[in-house]
C-alpha angles and dihedrals in degrees: 000000000000109000123220087247095054089048093054093050093051092053093051093050090053095049089048094049088049096052094048091046090054094048093047097044092240096300091127089079097044112126087214146307121327122250115262092261091060096038096111093057105109105171120059089206086070086073104016122056100140097178099044111032139010119251094246086055092058093042091060092049088074099020094060095161090066090049088054091052090055097044092053091036091232135120134035101305090051088061094056118104092220105029088160094068102075099160088058087073098019116043122170146180088085100118138281090284094059118102111206090196094052091046087059090070101045091078102008116152101217088194084078088075093056093246119103123213091210089115100028104063095100128023126230091281089053090251118144108260109232119211090247088064089073101015100055097163136065091254093062088230107156113244119224092212091062090064092048094047092053102041094041090056091054096043115007096170095054093042093052090053093042092050090050091054101033104020115217108298092111096173094056085078109014126066099176093251082078111248095174091051095081098027109140118187095201086074092066127080089266114052111194119240140159119359088357093071089069097047115107116244092249096054083077108018134064113209091258097052092043091057093046091054091048090054093053092250123122107281090208094240123138116237097212122104091236093060090077103010116068116220107265115247087229093075101010109162098000097092139045121261090251093103091173087070089080105007141059140200086250090077140315088255141086092041116205126213116197087352097303124110107258114243111179089201096045091043100046108010089243125104124214092210092114099026101065094098129035122233089268094056094255122135112263115227126200093258090067088077106013096058098169107001139032092217095052137057116215109248095241103031093106095047089049098053096039095042088059092054100040109010098173097046091047094050089054093041095051093044089056100040109015127224100302091105098160089064090073105018126064099172098250077075110249093181093057103105092001111181106204089192088066090065103022123001109234110206139133109015094349090066095073095044121119114238093243089060091077102016104066136102143160119256121221087260091059094253118138109238134176116245124187106162112079094017107160117251095196121097094237088056089073107012120061114222113261121249092231092073101016110156094004105086107027122224101293090108094168091070088072107013138053133194096259098073133341090231143081090042121210133196098238102167115037109141094184113082111256091212090061106160094032095259098106134269108344125214117267090234094062089071102022105044100164107011135015088222091067136044142198136199097191095093089068101020116057105231095219097050088047091049092054096045091053091045090059082058093049087249115140135165095046099146113128092355105090097116088057091072101020104043090159097040095243123122098214090054103068127164116213 
């Protein structure tokens, strides 16, 4: 137990110490003389107020430039992990010859600045890199020009391109370790594919967004195509903003719809070869023809556009052919240099006919329309069979008639000899008793006798098939 005497002695010692401390200004506890830089400090309380302020708070009251760095979060001290522990780097009380600033460099951990010297111990010539190579000023602030000077000397072409893309703030991306050495854009939310792999970083990123992305933070960039690519005037307002539904990063074209390469001609039968630009030279967009729907073309859109350019021609053209433009035109254009003779020869009386004489039909609504595709090419498709030989000759009109005149008729394609029997040309009715599309041999050749003669040759079922074997009518010229 503490005795009364011991307690009194303790109190007296404390009182004496307090008086001495007060009379000497606290120097009785000093570990040694101050450095030259602090030699003019006379009162220990200038730097030591343990119950009122931290030592770091008192340091920056004199070293205001350090306080400014910390306040603005700039400079060397702002990069330190523990900027409030001044004495860890700058000890004192070691004599007037001691330099607290130099002492900081002796065992300084450069990692505290967030820039490793792992790759900066030796330069490209294998020479030790001194601090002054990068820290050229008295404030030890690294100069960006030092990075540029050194690396440009080693690889000027690369550095010229690198500075053009990223400017000269090297430490914004590089930490000396080096963080960027293993950076892989594929690990981000936006992997680079197709044409994006050839884009320069600064094509998409500002300096701020680039730095944020490297640090693993959100770059602030939208991931949608429309964030970088303006919607083309060609299809403005017609499609959704999900560009990737039709386009890929491999190229703007060819576009795909439902996974299939889109070909306007294959899809619609109408080529855009001559419809890329309007008559005034301006680019035609999809809406020029597809006013309301991509799957439909407004009925008068062709007429409206072409009438503005050639009103007289279009007035006559629509009068002759109507408004079903795509029935003749495919945009290539199929009607340019069109030769009607390659489809149906126009000669004789057909040569002077207006197109609408043959190319006309009535729509379900009763409207007269001009139809070109599917127009019949046989005579009966346009000409009704005359009553005078209705049902007698069939519908192969060209056997007797030609395009120069309906009459006189002429038998132009009769393969069986008309002088059969050797007694001159026989009358048509001899073989064609009821109709000219059918024949009979029974009027001259007795059926029973013919059947017996053919049976002797093991030939049966000959009724109505004489010409099949005797196309020239001669017994000695038989086709098998």
